[in-house]
Amino acid sequence: QVQLVEFGGGLAQAGGSLRLSCAASGLVFSRYGMGWFRRAPGKEREFVAAIGSGGRTDYRDSVKGRFTTSRDNAKNTVYLQMNSLKPEDTAVYYCAAGLGIVLMARESGYNYWGQGTQVAVSS
């Protein structure tokens, strides 16, 4: 059974940093593209960042230069380092895993989802 579990959410001040982790089990992690999505209160879930099985990354424009995603295949874990946080980054953050993803920003390409972790950024 595939499981994705996010860690590292919490409260941060504007300008601060948080690091999210997503631990995967039940799949051959190195073969999967890993994505990060978020849902802010009252909004649709949106793409944040992704890293392909080969290491290619993609980011939404509003987080470029502030967020970095990386992966450690030996630990079956993907990370999202979030710097220079803004109140508009407040959301529940989800990680997702998908095979053979072409468009990493598209939710439909992902097969498995975590439960999410809350990130709140105060001004």
Tab-separated table of N, CA, C and O in Angstrom:
chain	number	residue	atom	x	y	z
A	1	GLN	N	0.845	-1.185	0.000
A	1	GLN	CA	0.000	0.000	0.000
A	1	GLN	C	0.885	1.242	0.000
A	1	GLN	O	1.772	1.388	0.823
A	2	VAL	N	0.601	2.132	-0.926
A	2	VAL	CA	1.395	3.338	-1.042
A	2	VAL	C	0.964	4.346	0.020
A	2	VAL	O	-0.236	4.557	0.236
A	3	GLN	N	1.943	4.923	0.677
A	3	GLN	CA	1.671	5.981	1.649
A	3	GLN	C	2.613	7.143	1.423
A	3	GLN	O	3.814	6.944	1.199
A	4	LEU	N	2.057	8.340	1.489
A	4	LEU	CA	2.838	9.573	1.454
A	4	LEU	C	2.486	10.344	2.719
A	4	LEU	O	1.302	10.617	2.954
A	5	VAL	N	3.490	10.681	3.506
A	5	VAL	CA	3.251	11.375	4.765
A	5	VAL	C	4.099	12.636	4.794
A	5	VAL	O	5.325	12.577	4.706
A	6	GLU	N	3.408	13.769	4.945
A	6	GLU	CA	4.103	15.059	4.989
A	6	GLU	C	4.465	15.421	6.421
A	6	GLU	O	3.706	15.149	7.363
A	7	PHE	N	5.605	16.078	6.569
A	7	PHE	CA	6.077	16.574	7.864
A	7	PHE	C	6.565	18.004	7.686
A	7	PHE	O	6.932	18.414	6.585
A	8	GLY	N	6.604	18.735	8.790
A	8	GLY	CA	7.307	20.009	8.797
A	8	GLY	C	6.459	21.245	8.703
A	8	GLY	O	6.977	22.358	8.721
A	9	GLY	N	5.157	21.082	8.594
A	9	GLY	CA	4.316	22.261	8.574
A	9	GLY	C	4.299	22.953	9.924
A	9	GLY	O	4.798	22.430	10.921
A	10	GLY	N	3.745	24.135	9.944
A	10	GLY	CA	3.658	24.875	11.190
A	10	GLY	C	3.438	26.342	10.936
A	10	GLY	O	2.992	26.734	9.860
A	11	LEU	N	3.767	27.129	11.944
A	11	LEU	CA	3.585	28.575	11.891
A	11	LEU	C	4.924	29.255	11.691
A	11	LEU	O	5.900	28.902	12.368
A	12	ALA	N	4.965	30.194	10.782
A	12	ALA	CA	6.174	30.973	10.539
A	12	ALA	C	5.795	32.434	10.375
A	12	ALA	O	4.654	32.755	10.029
A	13	GLN	N	6.739	33.293	10.621
A	13	GLN	CA	6.526	34.715	10.374
A	13	GLN	C	6.888	35.041	8.934
A	13	GLN	O	7.692	34.339	8.306
A	14	ALA	N	6.302	36.087	8.420
A	14	ALA	CA	6.656	36.536	7.077
A	14	ALA	C	8.158	36.775	7.005
A	14	ALA	O	8.742	37.364	7.918
A	15	GLY	N	8.750	36.276	5.932
A	15	GLY	CA	10.194	36.369	5.775
A	15	GLY	C	10.943	35.179	6.327
A	15	GLY	O	12.145	35.036	6.093
A	16	GLY	N	10.251	34.332	7.036
A	16	GLY	CA	10.875	33.165	7.641
A	16	GLY	C	10.924	31.982	6.696
A	16	GLY	O	10.601	32.087	5.512
A	17	SER	N	11.312	30.848	7.260
A	17	SER	CA	11.502	29.637	6.464
A	17	SER	C	10.860	28.431	7.142
A	17	SER	O	10.764	28.377	8.365
A	18	LEU	N	10.463	27.506	6.324
A	18	LEU	CA	10.013	26.196	6.776
A	18	LEU	C	10.503	25.170	5.764
A	18	LEU	O	10.659	25.475	4.580
A	19	ARG	N	10.700	23.956	6.245
A	19	ARG	CA	11.092	22.870	5.347
A	19	ARG	C	10.092	21.737	5.500
A	19	ARG	O	9.947	21.178	6.588
A	20	LEU	N	9.422	21.420	4.427
A	20	LEU	CA	8.497	20.304	4.421
A	20	LEU	C	9.204	19.062	3.907
A	20	LEU	O	10.056	19.129	3.027
A	21	SER	N	8.836	17.936	4.486
A	21	SER	CA	9.319	16.642	4.022
A	21	SER	C	8.120	15.773	3.676
A	21	SER	O	7.050	15.918	4.265
A	22	CYS	N	8.314	14.880	2.759
A	22	CYS	CA	7.280	13.915	2.412
A	22	CYS	C	7.952	12.555	2.288
A	22	CYS	O	8.778	12.341	1.403
A	23	ALA	N	7.597	11.665	3.201
A	23	ALA	CA	8.165	10.324	3.209
A	23	ALA	C	7.229	9.374	2.481
A	23	ALA	O	6.036	9.315	2.792
A	24	ALA	N	7.781	8.648	1.527
A	24	ALA	CA	6.995	7.728	0.719
A	24	ALA	C	7.313	6.282	1.066
A	24	ALA	O	8.456	5.941	1.390
A	25	SER	N	6.311	5.434	0.998
A	25	SER	CA	6.506	4.002	1.188
A	25	SER	C	5.555	3.249	0.286
A	25	SER	O	4.532	3.787	-0.162
A	26	GLY	N	5.929	1.998	-0.003
A	26	GLY	CA	5.049	1.162	-0.816
A	26	GLY	C	5.188	1.356	-2.310
A	26	GLY	O	4.364	0.854	-3.078
A	27	LEU	N	6.200	2.090	-2.731
A	27	LEU	CA	6.433	2.287	-4.156
A	27	LEU	C	7.931	2.357	-4.425
A	27	LEU	O	8.732	2.508	-3.496
A	28	VAL	N	8.294	2.204	-5.684
A	28	VAL	CA	9.696	2.353	-6.071
A	28	VAL	C	9.925	3.846	-6.271
A	28	VAL	O	9.742	4.392	-7.374
A	29	PHE	N	10.327	4.493	-5.216
A	29	PHE	CA	10.327	5.952	-5.138
A	29	PHE	C	11.115	6.589	-6.276
A	29	PHE	O	10.680	7.586	-6.846
A	30	SER	N	12.236	6.009	-6.614
A	30	SER	CA	13.116	6.625	-7.612
A	30	SER	C	12.461	6.735	-8.985
A	30	SER	O	12.892	7.534	-9.819
A	31	ARG	N	11.434	5.965	-9.232
A	31	ARG	CA	10.763	5.980	-10.535
A	31	ARG	C	9.675	7.050	-10.636
A	31	ARG	O	9.181	7.308	-11.737
A	32	TYR	N	9.325	7.632	-9.520
A	32	TYR	CA	8.182	8.533	-9.472
A	32	TYR	C	8.588	9.998	-9.502
A	32	TYR	O	9.551	10.405	-8.850
A	33	GLY	N	7.823	10.769	-10.256
A	33	GLY	CA	7.880	12.198	-10.116
A	33	GLY	C	7.118	12.601	-8.867
A	33	GLY	O	6.107	11.978	-8.527
A	34	MET	N	7.619	13.606	-8.175
A	34	MET	CA	7.023	14.037	-6.916
A	34	MET	C	6.619	15.490	-7.018
A	34	MET	O	7.417	16.336	-7.434
A	35	GLY	N	5.393	15.775	-6.633
A	35	GLY	CA	4.893	17.137	-6.717
A	35	GLY	C	4.441	17.662	-5.371
A	35	GLY	O	4.144	16.897	-4.451
A	36	TRP	N	4.425	18.971	-5.278
A	36	TRP	CA	3.883	19.679	-4.123
A	36	TRP	C	2.742	20.570	-4.617
A	36	TRP	O	2.908	21.328	-5.578
A	37	PHE	N	1.631	20.468	-3.928
A	37	PHE	CA	0.464	21.298	-4.222
A	37	PHE	C	0.011	21.935	-2.913
A	37	PHE	O	0.402	21.486	-1.828
A	38	ARG	N	-0.829	22.950	-3.018
A	38	ARG	CA	-1.357	23.582	-1.811
A	38	ARG	C	-2.788	24.049	-2.052
A	38	ARG	O	-3.169	24.342	-3.175
A	39	ARG	N	-3.518	24.105	-0.942
A	39	ARG	CA	-4.871	24.638	-0.989
A	39	ARG	C	-5.007	25.668	0.112
A	39	ARG	O	-4.927	25.333	1.298
A	40	ALA	N	-5.214	26.899	-0.298
A	40	ALA	CA	-5.450	27.978	0.653
A	40	ALA	C	-6.932	28.016	1.006
A	40	ALA	O	-7.765	27.524	0.235
A	41	PRO	N	-7.265	28.581	2.152
A	41	PRO	CA	-8.678	28.650	2.559
A	41	PRO	C	-9.531	29.301	1.484
A	41	PRO	O	-9.211	30.381	0.985
A	42	GLY	N	-10.593	28.610	1.092
A	42	GLY	CA	-11.521	29.156	0.117
A	42	GLY	C	-11.046	29.135	-1.314
A	42	GLY	O	-11.687	29.722	-2.190
A	43	LYS	N	-9.923	28.465	-1.579
A	43	LYS	CA	-9.370	28.452	-2.943
A	43	LYS	C	-9.206	27.029	-3.443
A	43	LYS	O	-9.233	26.068	-2.686
A	44	GLU	N	-9.009	26.919	-4.734
A	44	GLU	CA	-8.737	25.632	-5.344
A	44	GLU	C	-7.297	25.197	-5.019
A	44	GLU	O	-6.414	26.037	-4.792
A	45	ARG	N	-7.104	23.905	-5.062
A	45	ARG	CA	-5.741	23.405	-4.882
A	45	ARG	C	-4.906	23.819	-6.090
A	45	ARG	O	-5.397	23.785	-7.229
A	46	GLU	N	-3.658	24.196	-5.843
A	46	GLU	CA	-2.803	24.674	-6.921
A	46	GLU	C	-1.422	24.051	-6.845
A	46	GLU	O	-0.959	23.671	-5.776
A	47	PHE	N	-0.797	23.991	-7.985
A	47	PHE	CA	0.554	23.467	-8.098
A	47	PHE	C	1.546	24.422	-7.438
A	47	PHE	O	1.417	25.638	-7.556
A	48	VAL	N	2.539	23.834	-6.770
A	48	VAL	CA	3.597	24.637	-6.152
A	48	VAL	C	4.954	24.320	-6.780
A	48	VAL	O	5.650	25.207	-7.274
A	49	ALA	N	5.314	23.048	-6.747
A	49	ALA	CA	6.635	22.648	-7.234
A	49	ALA	C	6.621	21.161	-7.518
A	49	ALA	O	5.754	20.426	-7.032
A	50	ALA	N	7.580	20.725	-8.313
A	50	ALA	CA	7.688	19.298	-8.596
A	50	ALA	C	9.113	18.960	-8.974
A	50	ALA	O	9.872	19.824	-9.444
A	51	ILE	N	9.452	17.702	-8.770
A	51	ILE	CA	10.753	17.196	-9.185
A	51	ILE	C	10.531	15.847	-9.847
A	51	ILE	O	9.877	14.960	-9.283
A	52	GLY	N	11.056	15.711	-11.049
A	52	GLY	CA	10.882	14.473	-11.775
A	52	GLY	C	11.811	13.379	-11.293
A	52	GLY	O	12.709	13.613	-10.478
A	53	SER	N	11.603	12.194	-11.810
A	53	SER	CA	12.452	11.069	-11.419
A	53	SER	C	13.903	11.306	-11.818
A	53	SER	O	14.825	10.808	-11.167
A	54	GLY	N	14.116	12.092	-12.850
A	54	GLY	CA	15.468	12.407	-13.293
A	54	GLY	C	16.035	13.677	-12.699
A	54	GLY	O	17.161	14.060	-13.015
A	55	GLY	N	15.265	14.323	-11.834
A	55	GLY	CA	15.746	15.518	-11.148
A	55	GLY	C	15.287	16.836	-11.744
A	55	GLY	O	15.589	17.898	-11.192
A	56	ARG	N	14.569	16.782	-12.838
A	56	ARG	CA	14.058	18.040	-13.417
A	56	ARG	C	13.054	18.658	-12.464
A	56	ARG	O	12.224	17.957	-11.900
A	57	THR	N	13.124	19.971	-12.291
A	57	THR	CA	12.220	20.657	-11.379
A	57	THR	C	11.351	21.666	-12.121
A	57	THR	O	11.689	22.126	-13.209
A	58	ASP	N	10.240	21.983	-11.477
A	58	ASP	CA	9.321	22.974	-12.017
A	58	ASP	C	8.673	23.681	-10.834
A	58	ASP	O	8.458	23.058	-9.787
A	59	TYR	N	8.383	24.968	-11.000
A	59	TYR	CA	7.821	25.762	-9.915
A	59	TYR	C	6.753	26.703	-10.470
A	59	TYR	O	6.854	27.167	-11.607
A	60	ARG	N	5.766	26.999	-9.624
A	60	ARG	CA	4.853	28.055	-10.018
A	60	ARG	C	5.589	29.374	-9.902
A	60	ARG	O	6.517	29.529	-9.086
A	61	ASP	N	5.178	30.347	-10.694
A	61	ASP	CA	5.917	31.596	-10.774
A	61	ASP	C	6.054	32.287	-9.418
A	61	ASP	O	7.103	32.865	-9.102
A	62	SER	N	5.011	32.241	-8.605
A	62	SER	CA	5.009	33.021	-7.365
A	62	SER	C	5.976	32.477	-6.316
A	62	SER	O	6.229	33.151	-5.313
A	63	VAL	N	6.504	31.273	-6.512
A	63	VAL	CA	7.450	30.722	-5.525
A	63	VAL	C	8.860	30.596	-6.082
A	63	VAL	O	9.779	30.232	-5.340
A	64	LYS	N	9.031	30.906	-7.348
A	64	LYS	CA	10.367	30.799	-7.934
A	64	LYS	C	11.330	31.727	-7.210
A	64	LYS	O	11.015	32.883	-6.929
A	65	GLY	N	12.504	31.208	-6.900
A	65	GLY	CA	13.497	31.975	-6.170
A	65	GLY	C	13.317	31.924	-4.669
A	65	GLY	O	14.199	32.364	-3.928
A	66	ARG	N	12.189	31.417	-4.198
A	66	ARG	CA	11.937	31.319	-2.753
A	66	ARG	C	11.842	29.869	-2.289
A	66	ARG	O	12.275	29.540	-1.189
A	67	PHE	N	11.246	29.022	-3.100
A	67	PHE	CA	11.057	27.610	-2.741
A	67	PHE	C	11.989	26.738	-3.570
A	67	PHE	O	12.247	27.013	-4.742
A	68	THR	N	12.447	25.665	-2.951
A	68	THR	CA	13.286	24.695	-3.646
A	68	THR	C	12.836	23.296	-3.270
A	68	THR	O	12.698	22.983	-2.082
A	69	THR	N	12.619	22.476	-4.275
A	69	THR	CA	12.287	21.089	-4.002
A	69	THR	C	13.471	20.199	-4.347
A	69	THR	O	14.224	20.485	-5.303
A	70	SER	N	13.654	19.157	-3.571
A	70	SER	CA	14.744	18.221	-3.791
A	70	SER	C	14.279	16.845	-3.341
A	70	SER	O	13.227	16.709	-2.705
A	71	ARG	N	15.047	15.854	-3.682
A	71	ARG	CA	14.664	14.496	-3.302
A	71	ARG	C	15.890	13.709	-2.873
A	71	ARG	O	17.003	13.952	-3.350
A	72	ASP	N	15.656	12.752	-1.992
A	72	ASP	CA	16.688	11.824	-1.546
A	72	ASP	C	16.132	10.433	-1.776
A	72	ASP	O	15.322	9.943	-0.983
A	73	ASN	N	16.541	9.814	-2.876
A	73	ASN	CA	15.989	8.504	-3.214
A	73	ASN	C	16.392	7.427	-2.208
A	73	ASN	O	15.659	6.448	-2.029
A	74	ALA	N	17.515	7.595	-1.564
A	74	ALA	CA	17.932	6.613	-0.559
A	74	ALA	C	17.013	6.635	0.656
A	74	ALA	O	16.871	5.623	1.355
A	75	LYS	N	16.389	7.783	0.904
A	75	LYS	CA	15.489	7.915	2.045
A	75	LYS	C	14.016	7.921	1.634
A	75	LYS	O	13.139	8.120	2.483
A	76	ASN	N	13.749	7.760	0.338
A	76	ASN	CA	12.365	7.783	-0.152
A	76	ASN	C	11.638	9.052	0.297
A	76	ASN	O	10.474	9.009	0.710
A	77	THR	N	12.338	10.165	0.223
A	77	THR	CA	11.806	11.412	0.755
A	77	THR	C	12.009	12.546	-0.239
A	77	THR	O	13.066	12.641	-0.874
A	78	VAL	N	10.995	13.388	-0.324
A	78	VAL	CA	11.086	14.608	-1.106
A	78	VAL	C	10.919	15.782	-0.152
A	78	VAL	O	10.201	15.681	0.858
A	79	TYR	N	11.596	16.873	-0.467
A	79	TYR	CA	11.612	18.040	0.409
A	79	TYR	C	11.114	19.281	-0.325
A	79	TYR	O	11.252	19.389	-1.549
A	80	LEU	N	10.582	20.196	0.441
A	80	LEU	CA	10.245	21.518	-0.074
A	80	LEU	C	10.788	22.541	0.913
A	80	LEU	O	10.245	22.695	2.005
A	81	GLN	N	11.869	23.192	0.531
A	81	GLN	CA	12.445	24.254	1.350
A	81	GLN	C	11.757	25.555	0.965
A	81	GLN	O	11.794	25.955	-0.207
A	82	MET	N	11.138	26.195	1.936
A	82	MET	CA	10.378	27.417	1.684
A	82	MET	C	11.035	28.563	2.435
A	82	MET	O	11.062	28.569	3.670
A	83	ASN	N	11.576	29.502	1.699
A	83	ASN	CA	12.221	30.676	2.271
A	83	ASN	C	11.422	31.932	1.918
A	83	ASN	O	10.571	31.907	1.033
A	84	SER	N	11.726	32.996	2.620
A	84	SER	CA	11.069	34.285	2.370
A	84	SER	C	9.555	34.110	2.308
A	84	SER	O	8.884	34.605	1.387
A	85	LEU	N	9.034	33.430	3.286
A	85	LEU	CA	7.608	33.120	3.290
A	85	LEU	C	6.759	34.378	3.357
A	85	LEU	O	7.147	35.390	3.976
A	86	LYS	N	5.601	34.291	2.723
A	86	LYS	CA	4.649	35.392	2.694
A	86	LYS	C	3.314	34.901	3.244
A	86	LYS	O	3.018	33.703	3.164
A	87	PRO	N	2.501	35.806	3.768
A	87	PRO	CA	1.183	35.371	4.265
A	87	PRO	C	0.368	34.629	3.208
A	87	PRO	O	-0.383	33.708	3.552
A	88	GLU	N	0.541	34.973	1.946
A	88	GLU	CA	-0.215	34.293	0.892
A	88	GLU	C	0.266	32.866	0.633
A	88	GLU	O	-0.335	32.146	-0.158
A	89	ASP	N	1.341	32.458	1.304
A	89	ASP	CA	1.768	31.056	1.231
A	89	ASP	C	0.996	30.179	2.215
A	89	ASP	O	1.168	28.952	2.216
A	90	THR	N	0.184	30.783	3.051
A	90	THR	CA	-0.613	30.025	4.004
A	90	THR	C	-1.559	29.087	3.277
A	90	THR	O	-2.332	29.503	2.416
A	91	ALA	N	-1.466	27.800	3.612
A	91	ALA	CA	-2.257	26.788	2.920
A	91	ALA	C	-1.973	25.430	3.544
A	91	ALA	O	-1.033	25.282	4.339
A	92	VAL	N	-2.764	24.460	3.164
A	92	VAL	CA	-2.423	23.065	3.422
A	92	VAL	C	-1.600	22.587	2.230
A	92	VAL	O	-2.026	22.734	1.083
A	93	TYR	N	-0.445	22.034	2.526
A	93	TYR	CA	0.475	21.581	1.491
A	93	TYR	C	0.415	20.063	1.378
A	93	TYR	O	0.480	19.352	2.382
A	94	TYR	N	0.309	19.603	0.143
A	94	TYR	CA	0.202	18.184	-0.152
A	94	TYR	C	1.360	17.745	-1.029
A	94	TYR	O	1.759	18.467	-1.947
A	95	CYS	N	1.872	16.555	-0.773
A	95	CYS	CA	2.788	15.978	-1.737
A	95	CYS	C	2.034	14.907	-2.523
A	95	CYS	O	1.034	14.357	-2.057
A	96	ALA	N	2.547	14.636	-3.713
A	96	ALA	CA	1.907	13.689	-4.611
A	96	ALA	C	2.972	12.955	-5.412
A	96	ALA	O	4.064	13.490	-5.635
A	97	ALA	N	2.647	11.748	-5.835
A	97	ALA	CA	3.575	10.920	-6.597
A	97	ALA	C	2.911	10.433	-7.875
A	97	ALA	O	1.740	10.045	-7.866
A	98	GLY	N	3.673	10.453	-8.966
A	98	GLY	CA	3.136	9.990	-10.227
A	98	GLY	C	4.211	9.394	-11.113
A	98	GLY	O	5.376	9.781	-11.038
A	99	LEU	N	3.812	8.430	-11.943
A	99	LEU	CA	4.728	7.786	-12.872
A	99	LEU	C	4.611	8.415	-14.252
A	99	LEU	O	3.495	8.692	-14.706
A	100	GLY	N	5.744	8.620	-14.891
A	100	GLY	CA	5.714	9.064	-16.276
A	100	GLY	C	5.049	10.412	-16.493
A	100	GLY	O	4.405	10.638	-17.511
A	101	ILE	N	5.211	11.307	-15.536
A	101	ILE	CA	4.548	12.603	-15.644
A	101	ILE	C	5.219	13.465	-16.696
A	101	ILE	O	6.420	13.619	-16.725
A	102	VAL	N	4.401	14.015	-17.565
A	102	VAL	CA	4.918	14.922	-18.593
A	102	VAL	C	4.744	16.376	-18.144
A	102	VAL	O	5.676	17.172	-18.177
A	103	LEU	N	3.527	16.706	-17.725
A	103	LEU	CA	3.231	18.057	-17.257
A	103	LEU	C	3.153	18.014	-15.736
A	103	LEU	O	2.134	17.628	-15.178
A	104	MET	N	4.218	18.410	-15.072
A	104	MET	CA	4.313	18.207	-13.632
A	104	MET	C	3.360	19.087	-12.849
A	104	MET	O	3.092	18.812	-11.688
A	105	ALA	N	2.845	20.131	-13.472
A	105	ALA	CA	1.926	21.020	-12.773
A	105	ALA	C	0.488	20.533	-12.804
A	105	ALA	O	-0.371	21.134	-12.161
A	106	ARG	N	0.215	19.478	-13.520
A	106	ARG	CA	-1.156	19.011	-13.697
A	106	ARG	C	-1.488	17.926	-12.683
A	106	ARG	O	-0.827	16.889	-12.619
A	107	GLU	N	-2.514	18.134	-11.893
A	107	GLU	CA	-2.888	17.185	-10.840
A	107	GLU	C	-3.201	15.803	-11.381
A	107	GLU	O	-2.917	14.798	-10.727
A	108	SER	N	-3.758	15.748	-12.554
A	108	SER	CA	-4.189	14.465	-13.098
A	108	SER	C	-3.030	13.516	-13.362
A	108	SER	O	-3.249	12.315	-13.538
A	109	GLY	N	-1.815	14.021	-13.384
A	109	GLY	CA	-0.669	13.161	-13.620
A	109	GLY	C	-0.203	12.393	-12.403
A	109	GLY	O	0.646	11.523	-12.506
A	110	TYR	N	-0.783	12.690	-11.254
A	110	TYR	CA	-0.332	12.087	-10.003
A	110	TYR	C	-1.282	10.988	-9.555
A	110	TYR	O	-2.495	11.137	-9.587
A	111	ASN	N	-0.683	9.893	-9.108
A	111	ASN	CA	-1.458	8.719	-8.716
A	111	ASN	C	-1.759	8.662	-7.224
A	111	ASN	O	-2.764	8.078	-6.817
A	112	TYR	N	-0.865	9.211	-6.432
A	112	TYR	CA	-0.976	9.075	-4.981
A	112	TYR	C	-0.796	10.442	-4.326
A	112	TYR	O	0.012	11.255	-4.782
A	113	TRP	N	-1.507	10.629	-3.213
A	113	TRP	CA	-1.504	11.902	-2.507
A	113	TRP	C	-1.338	11.686	-1.015
A	113	TRP	O	-1.847	10.702	-0.461
A	114	GLY	N	-0.637	12.617	-0.370
A	114	GLY	CA	-0.567	12.620	1.069
A	114	GLY	C	-1.777	13.299	1.677
A	114	GLY	O	-2.640	13.826	0.962
A	115	GLN	N	-1.812	13.316	3.002
A	115	GLN	CA	-2.942	13.909	3.719
A	115	GLN	C	-2.813	15.417	3.866
A	115	GLN	O	-3.800	16.098	4.151
A	116	GLY	N	-1.619	15.912	3.694
A	116	GLY	CA	-1.415	17.350	3.777
A	116	GLY	C	-0.871	17.793	5.127
A	116	GLY	O	-1.074	17.123	6.142
A	117	THR	N	-0.185	18.919	5.116
A	117	THR	CA	0.326	19.529	6.334
A	117	THR	C	0.067	21.026	6.263
A	117	THR	O	0.237	21.651	5.212
A	118	GLN	N	-0.355	21.594	7.380
A	118	GLN	CA	-0.753	22.993	7.407
A	118	GLN	C	0.475	23.899	7.544
A	118	GLN	O	1.335	23.665	8.389
A	119	VAL	N	0.503	24.923	6.713
A	119	VAL	CA	1.511	25.982	6.819
A	119	VAL	C	0.765	27.295	7.011
A	119	VAL	O	-0.141	27.616	6.237
A	120	ALA	N	1.128	28.021	8.050
A	120	ALA	CA	0.519	29.311	8.313
A	120	ALA	C	1.622	30.353	8.446
A	120	ALA	O	2.585	30.146	9.187
A	121	VAL	N	1.480	31.437	7.718
A	121	VAL	CA	2.489	32.491	7.730
A	121	VAL	C	1.831	33.771	8.231
A	121	VAL	O	0.853	34.241	7.642
A	122	SER	N	2.367	34.294	9.308
A	122	SER	CA	1.809	35.511	9.891
A	122	SER	C	2.566	36.738	9.382
A	122	SER	O	3.765	36.684	9.118
A	123	SER	N	1.831	37.823	9.279
A	123	SER	CA	2.449	39.060	8.766
A	123	SER	C	3.088	39.860	9.879
A	123	SER	O	2.923	39.577	11.052
